[in-house]
Amino acid sequence: MPLSEQEQRALDEMERSLYQNDADFVSAVNPRKGKPNYRMMVIGVLVAVAGIIALLTGVIIQQPLVGVLGFVVMFVGVLLFVSPSRSSDADLDADAAPASSSNSTKRGASFMDTLNERWDRRQDGRG
């Protein structure tokens, strides 16, 4: 069943508000742009397989430390496999960054300073 005009306007207004107020969320739910990084995917698979082998080795020789280290290695491999490529991160940041934030964030600012500035802007209602 199609939306009425009033419902469509309300939906469009909510979408505009979302894009203006929460660019980080929008960039997280948008599909990735650019090509996937196949090299990192292959490295991730190889690291995950090595972690599985280490995990199984730790279980077979009954050494919990080897098993835990194998699990950590396997987890890192999975993270490497599913992480987006750096080129797509740059594309998303360029699309999602509002124009007003470029002058407010300093190039040399630390990560925590940037987070604090974003929090203050959101609390002030400036998006």
JSON list of C-alpha atoms in Angstrom, two decimals, residues 4-5 10 15 22 25 59 62-63 70-71 73 77-78 86-87 93-94 102-103 109 111 114-115 125:
[
{"chain": "A", "resi": 4, "resn": "SER", "atom": "CA", "xyz": [-0.17, 9.14, 1.57]},
{"chain": "A", "resi": 5, "resn": "GLU", "atom": "CA", "xyz": [1.26, 12.56, 0.70]},
{"chain": "A", "resi": 10, "resn": "ALA", "atom": "CA", "xyz": [6.92, 13.26, 7.11]},
{"chain": "A", "resi": 15, "resn": "GLU", "atom": "CA", "xyz": [15.37, 11.53, 6.39]},
{"chain": "A", "resi": 22, "resn": "ASP", "atom": "CA", "xyz": [23.81, 12.23, 12.46]},
{"chain": "A", "resi": 25, "resn": "PHE", "atom": "CA", "xyz": [25.11, 6.96, 11.58]},
{"chain": "A", "resi": 59, "resn": "VAL", "atom": "CA", "xyz": [42.92, -28.08, 22.79]},
{"chain": "A", "resi": 62, "resn": "GLN", "atom": "CA", "xyz": [45.69, -29.40, 26.60]},
{"chain": "A", "resi": 63, "resn": "GLN", "atom": "CA", "xyz": [47.37, -26.01, 26.92]},
{"chain": "A", "resi": 70, "resn": "GLY", "atom": "CA", "xyz": [44.73, -19.04, 18.93]},
{"chain": "A", "resi": 71, "resn": "PHE", "atom": "CA", "xyz": [41.29, -17.59, 19.57]},
{"chain": "A", "resi": 73, "resn": "VAL", "atom": "CA", "xyz": [44.59, -14.60, 16.45]},
{"chain": "A", "resi": 77, "resn": "GLY", "atom": "CA", "xyz": [41.82, -12.41, 11.29]},
{"chain": "A", "resi": 78, "resn": "VAL", "atom": "CA", "xyz": [38.04, -12.11, 11.18]},
{"chain": "A", "resi": 86, "resn": "ARG", "atom": "CA", "xyz": [40.75, 2.51, 3.50]},
{"chain": "A", "resi": 87, "resn": "SER", "atom": "CA", "xyz": [39.71, 3.99, 0.16]},
{"chain": "A", "resi": 93, "resn": "ASP", "atom": "CA", "xyz": [34.11, 10.59, 5.22]},
{"chain": "A", "resi": 94, "resn": "ALA", "atom": "CA", "xyz": [34.11, 12.99, 2.29]},
{"chain": "A", "resi": 102, "resn": "SER", "atom": "CA", "xyz": [35.72, 21.38, 8.55]},
{"chain": "A", "resi": 103, "resn": "ASN", "atom": "CA", "xyz": [36.41, 24.78, 10.09]},
{"chain": "A", "resi": 109, "resn": "ALA", "atom": "CA", "xyz": [43.34, 17.88, 17.49]},
{"chain": "A", "resi": 111, "resn": "PHE", "atom": "CA", "xyz": [40.82, 11.93, 18.97]},
{"chain": "A", "resi": 114, "resn": "THR", "atom": "CA", "xyz": [37.28, 15.72, 18.28]},
{"chain": "A", "resi": 115, "resn": "LEU", "atom": "CA", "xyz": [34.78, 13.49, 20.11]},
{"chain": "A", "resi": 125, "resn": "GLY", "atom": "CA", "xyz": [21.50, 21.32, 18.65]}
]
